[in-house]
């Protein structure tokens, strides 16, 4: 029975209709959304204002599954840049203060990890990977990586120059960005289940992620 159930789960992951995408957020009800949206609107305006009703939501989405599908795509966008918008300025500040390229790279990566590993949006967005065969979900996920690359590749190119190094052919700064973002995502997953498996301090002031990032830097770059 477990084998049969697993096969059905795999079939579900391989052929994902829109209603299966909405099922990821099926516990979110429009009545609750309207109530919370009313509260948020009042907070933003500083006054009561008119309540947001489910009727007004139905003017935008034809039904609850349609809203839930768009909600999942929205959550993917919220988690599109590890560490949030403050991550890149953090790394640039390190460079401006005279940090070495290696230090700026490892500390900015660890900053991303710390900023995202306890955030609910991180793990809610990972639900999307189970239905990534859906074209809309796959496009949203790809767009999130493009957003990350667009922000970070220039920073990595700067670090390579600051460090007096160059990318080891045929590798590029884009490959460095892909690898480090994948590393951070993997560490977040392991941390969620087993924090001790990805220690923040190995006893000499560096974390396991720090050591991993430095290893990637040495493998991907060489003296210019």
mmCIF file with all atom_site columns, N, CA, C and O in Angstrom, residues 10-33:
data_model
loop_
_atom_site.group_PDB
_atom_site.id
_atom_site.type_symbol
_atom_site.label_atom_id
_atom_site.label_alt_id
_atom_site.label_comp_id
_atom_site.label_asym_id
_atom_site.label_entity_id
_atom_site.label_seq_id
_atom_site.pdbx_PDB_ins_code
_atom_site.Cartn_x
_atom_site.Cartn_y
_atom_site.Cartn_z
_atom_site.occupancy
_atom_site.B_iso_or_equiv
_atom_site.pdbx_formal_charge
_atom_site.auth_seq_id
_atom_site.auth_comp_id
_atom_site.auth_asym_id
_atom_site.auth_atom_id
_atom_site.pdbx_PDB_model_num
ATOM 1  N N  . UNK A 1 10 ? 4.197   10.300 -6.967  1.00 0.00 ? 10 UNK A N  1
ATOM 2  C CA . UNK A 1 10 ? 5.122   10.608 -8.056  1.00 0.00 ? 10 UNK A CA 1
ATOM 3  C C  . UNK A 1 10 ? 4.359   10.988 -9.318  1.00 0.00 ? 10 UNK A C  1
ATOM 4  O O  . UNK A 1 10 ? 4.767   11.895 -10.061 1.00 0.00 ? 10 UNK A O  1
ATOM 5  N N  . UNK A 1 11 ? 3.248   10.301 -9.580  1.00 0.00 ? 11 UNK A N  1
ATOM 6  C CA . UNK A 1 11 ? 2.407   10.653 -10.726 1.00 0.00 ? 11 UNK A CA 1
ATOM 7  C C  . UNK A 1 11 ? 1.891   12.079 -10.584 1.00 0.00 ? 11 UNK A C  1
ATOM 8  O O  . UNK A 1 11 ? 1.853   12.849 -11.550 1.00 0.00 ? 11 UNK A O  1
ATOM 9  N N  . UNK A 1 12 ? 1.517   12.428 -9.369  1.00 0.00 ? 12 UNK A N  1
ATOM 10 C CA . UNK A 1 12 ? 1.005   13.772 -9.070  1.00 0.00 ? 12 UNK A CA 1
ATOM 11 C C  . UNK A 1 12 ? 2.080   14.823 -9.357  1.00 0.00 ? 12 UNK A C  1
ATOM 12 O O  . UNK A 1 12 ? 1.808   15.881 -9.916  1.00 0.00 ? 12 UNK A O  1
ATOM 13 N N  . UNK A 1 13 ? 3.329   14.516 -9.002  1.00 0.00 ? 13 UNK A N  1
ATOM 14 C CA . UNK A 1 13 ? 4.413   15.467 -9.197  1.00 0.00 ? 13 UNK A CA 1
ATOM 15 C C  . UNK A 1 13 ? 4.804   15.611 -10.656 1.00 0.00 ? 13 UNK A C  1
ATOM 16 O O  . UNK A 1 13 ? 5.312   16.649 -11.075 1.00 0.00 ? 13 UNK A O  1
ATOM 17 N N  . UNK A 1 14 ? 4.555   14.548 -11.452 1.00 0.00 ? 14 UNK A N  1
ATOM 18 C CA . UNK A 1 14 ? 4.957   14.585 -12.857 1.00 0.00 ? 14 UNK A CA 1
ATOM 19 C C  . UNK A 1 14 ? 3.933   15.268 -13.753 1.00 0.00 ? 14 UNK A C  1
ATOM 20 O O  . UNK A 1 14 ? 4.284   15.852 -14.775 1.00 0.00 ? 14 UNK A O  1
ATOM 21 N N  . UNK A 1 15 ? 2.663   15.180 -13.410 1.00 0.00 ? 15 UNK A N  1
ATOM 22 C CA . UNK A 1 15 ? 1.602   15.751 -14.244 1.00 0.00 ? 15 UNK A CA 1
ATOM 23 C C  . UNK A 1 15 ? 0.740   16.649 -13.369 1.00 0.00 ? 15 UNK A C  1
ATOM 24 O O  . UNK A 1 15 ? -0.186  16.189 -12.716 1.00 0.00 ? 15 UNK A O  1
ATOM 25 N N  . UNK A 1 16 ? 1.077   17.927 -13.360 1.00 0.00 ? 16 UNK A N  1
ATOM 26 C CA . UNK A 1 16 ? 0.469   18.827 -12.393 1.00 0.00 ? 16 UNK A CA 1
ATOM 27 C C  . UNK A 1 16 ? -0.529  19.772 -13.054 1.00 0.00 ? 16 UNK A C  1
ATOM 28 O O  . UNK A 1 16 ? -0.151  20.736 -13.717 1.00 0.00 ? 16 UNK A O  1
ATOM 29 N N  . UNK A 1 17 ? -1.821  19.524 -12.900 1.00 0.00 ? 17 UNK A N  1
ATOM 30 C CA . UNK A 1 17 ? -2.824  20.471 -13.395 1.00 0.00 ? 17 UNK A CA 1
ATOM 31 C C  . UNK A 1 17 ? -2.910  21.671 -12.460 1.00 0.00 ? 17 UNK A C  1
ATOM 32 O O  . UNK A 1 17 ? -2.405  21.645 -11.345 1.00 0.00 ? 17 UNK A O  1
ATOM 33 N N  . UNK A 1 18 ? -3.574  22.700 -12.915 1.00 0.00 ? 18 UNK A N  1
ATOM 34 C CA . UNK A 1 18 ? -3.672  23.926 -12.120 1.00 0.00 ? 18 UNK A CA 1
ATOM 35 C C  . UNK A 1 18 ? -4.310  23.687 -10.756 1.00 0.00 ? 18 UNK A C  1
ATOM 36 O O  . UNK A 1 18 ? -3.929  24.306 -9.758  1.00 0.00 ? 18 UNK A O  1
ATOM 37 N N  . UNK A 1 19 ? -5.295  22.771 -10.700 1.00 0.00 ? 19 UNK A N  1
ATOM 38 C CA . UNK A 1 19 ? -5.949  22.539 -9.418  1.00 0.00 ? 19 UNK A CA 1
ATOM 39 C C  . UNK A 1 19 ? -4.998  21.905 -8.400  1.00 0.00 ? 19 UNK A C  1
ATOM 40 O O  . UNK A 1 19 ? -5.141  22.102 -7.194  1.00 0.00 ? 19 UNK A O  1
ATOM 41 N N  . UNK A 1 20 ? -3.995  21.169 -8.892  1.00 0.00 ? 20 UNK A N  1
ATOM 42 C CA . UNK A 1 20 ? -3.013  20.600 -7.979  1.00 0.00 ? 20 UNK A CA 1
ATOM 43 C C  . UNK A 1 20 ? -2.094  21.684 -7.424  1.00 0.00 ? 20 UNK A C  1
ATOM 44 O O  . UNK A 1 20 ? -1.645  21.611 -6.284  1.00 0.00 ? 20 UNK A O  1
ATOM 45 N N  . UNK A 1 21 ? -1.806  22.695 -8.236  1.00 0.00 ? 21 UNK A N  1
ATOM 46 C CA . UNK A 1 21 ? -0.996  23.823 -7.765  1.00 0.00 ? 21 UNK A CA 1
ATOM 47 C C  . UNK A 1 21 ? -1.733  24.547 -6.648  1.00 0.00 ? 21 UNK A C  1
ATOM 48 O O  . UNK A 1 21 ? -1.161  24.872 -5.597  1.00 0.00 ? 21 UNK A O  1
ATOM 49 N N  . UNK A 1 22 ? -3.022  24.793 -6.847  1.00 0.00 ? 22 UNK A N  1
ATOM 50 C CA . UNK A 1 22 ? -3.797  25.502 -5.829  1.00 0.00 ? 22 UNK A CA 1
ATOM 51 C C  . UNK A 1 22 ? -3.896  24.693 -4.548  1.00 0.00 ? 22 UNK A C  1
ATOM 52 O O  . UNK A 1 22 ? -4.032  25.250 -3.459  1.00 0.00 ? 22 UNK A O  1
ATOM 53 N N  . UNK A 1 23 ? -3.794  23.362 -4.658  1.00 0.00 ? 23 UNK A N  1
ATOM 54 C CA . UNK A 1 23 ? -3.895  22.509 -3.473  1.00 0.00 ? 23 UNK A CA 1
ATOM 55 C C  . UNK A 1 23 ? -2.766  22.776 -2.483  1.00 0.00 ? 23 UNK A C  1
ATOM 56 O O  . UNK A 1 23 ? -2.901  22.510 -1.290  1.00 0.00 ? 23 UNK A O  1
ATOM 57 N N  . UNK A 1 24 ? -1.641  23.317 -2.977  1.00 0.00 ? 24 UNK A N  1
ATOM 58 C CA . UNK A 1 24 ? -0.533  23.653 -2.080  1.00 0.00 ? 24 UNK A CA 1
ATOM 59 C C  . UNK A 1 24 ? -0.959  24.699 -1.051  1.00 0.00 ? 24 UNK A C  1
ATOM 60 O O  . UNK A 1 24 ? -0.405  24.781 0.035   1.00 0.00 ? 24 UNK A O  1
ATOM 61 N N  . UNK A 1 25 ? -1.940  25.522 -1.414  1.00 0.00 ? 25 UNK A N  1
ATOM 62 C CA . UNK A 1 25 ? -2.408  26.583 -0.528  1.00 0.00 ? 25 UNK A CA 1
ATOM 63 C C  . UNK A 1 25 ? -3.882  26.395 -0.157  1.00 0.00 ? 25 UNK A C  1
ATOM 64 O O  . UNK A 1 25 ? -4.565  27.349 0.192   1.00 0.00 ? 25 UNK A O  1
ATOM 65 N N  . UNK A 1 26 ? -4.352  25.155 -0.220  1.00 0.00 ? 26 UNK A N  1
ATOM 66 C CA . UNK A 1 26 ? -5.781  24.891 -0.036  1.00 0.00 ? 26 UNK A CA 1
ATOM 67 C C  . UNK A 1 26 ? -6.278  25.257 1.362   1.00 0.00 ? 26 UNK A C  1
ATOM 68 O O  . UNK A 1 26 ? -7.474  25.473 1.557   1.00 0.00 ? 26 UNK A O  1
ATOM 69 N N  . UNK A 1 27 ? -5.361  25.346 2.332   1.00 0.00 ? 27 UNK A N  1
ATOM 70 C CA . UNK A 1 27 ? -5.793  25.679 3.691   1.00 0.00 ? 27 UNK A CA 1
ATOM 71 C C  . UNK A 1 27 ? -6.026  27.177 3.867   1.00 0.00 ? 27 UNK A C  1
ATOM 72 O O  . UNK A 1 27 ? -6.534  27.606 4.911   1.00 0.00 ? 27 UNK A O  1
ATOM 73 N N  . UNK A 1 28 ? -5.658  27.986 2.869   1.00 0.00 ? 28 UNK A N  1
ATOM 74 C CA . UNK A 1 28 ? -5.869  29.431 2.944   1.00 0.00 ? 28 UNK A CA 1
ATOM 75 C C  . UNK A 1 28 ? -7.244  29.741 2.351   1.00 0.00 ? 28 UNK A C  1
ATOM 76 O O  . UNK A 1 28 ? -7.472  29.557 1.152   1.00 0.00 ? 28 UNK A O  1
ATOM 77 N N  . UNK A 1 29 ? -8.159  30.224 3.173   1.00 0.00 ? 29 UNK A N  1
ATOM 78 C CA . UNK A 1 29 ? -9.535  30.483 2.751   1.00 0.00 ? 29 UNK A CA 1
ATOM 79 C C  . UNK A 1 29 ? -9.747  31.971 2.477   1.00 0.00 ? 29 UNK A C  1
ATOM 80 O O  . UNK A 1 29 ? -9.194  32.832 3.168   1.00 0.00 ? 29 UNK A O  1
ATOM 81 N N  . UNK A 1 30 ? -10.597 32.258 1.500   1.00 0.00 ? 30 UNK A N  1
ATOM 82 C CA . UNK A 1 30 ? -10.844 33.648 1.121   1.00 0.00 ? 30 UNK A CA 1
ATOM 83 C C  . UNK A 1 30 ? -11.454 34.459 2.261   1.00 0.00 ? 30 UNK A C  1
ATOM 84 O O  . UNK A 1 30 ? -11.186 35.656 2.383   1.00 0.00 ? 30 UNK A O  1
ATOM 85 N N  . UNK A 1 31 ? -12.265 33.820 3.089   1.00 0.00 ? 31 UNK A N  1
ATOM 86 C CA . UNK A 1 31 ? -12.855 34.559 4.213   1.00 0.00 ? 31 UNK A CA 1
ATOM 87 C C  . UNK A 1 31 ? -11.763 35.051 5.164   1.00 0.00 ? 31 UNK A C  1
ATOM 88 O O  . UNK A 1 31 ? -11.805 36.183 5.653   1.00 0.00 ? 31 UNK A O  1
ATOM 89 N N  . UNK A 1 32 ? -10.782 34.198 5.416   1.00 0.00 ? 32 UNK A N  1
ATOM 90 C CA . UNK A 1 32 ? -9.670  34.588 6.287   1.00 0.00 ? 32 UNK A CA 1
ATOM 91 C C  . UNK A 1 32 ? -8.801  35.650 5.620   1.00 0.00 ? 32 UNK A C  1
ATOM 92 O O  . UNK A 1 32 ? -8.300  36.564 6.278   1.00 0.00 ? 32 UNK A O  1
ATOM 93 N N  . UNK A 1 33 ? -8.607  35.507 4.304   1.00 0.00 ? 33 UNK A N  1
ATOM 94 C CA . UNK A 1 33 ? -7.812  36.484 3.555   1.00 0.00 ? 33 UNK A CA 1
ATOM 95 C C  . UNK A 1 33 ? -8.471  37.861 3.630   1.00 0.00 ? 33 UNK A C  1
ATOM 96 O O  . UNK A 1 33 ? -7.811  38.883 3.866   1.00 0.00 ? 33 UNK A O  1
#
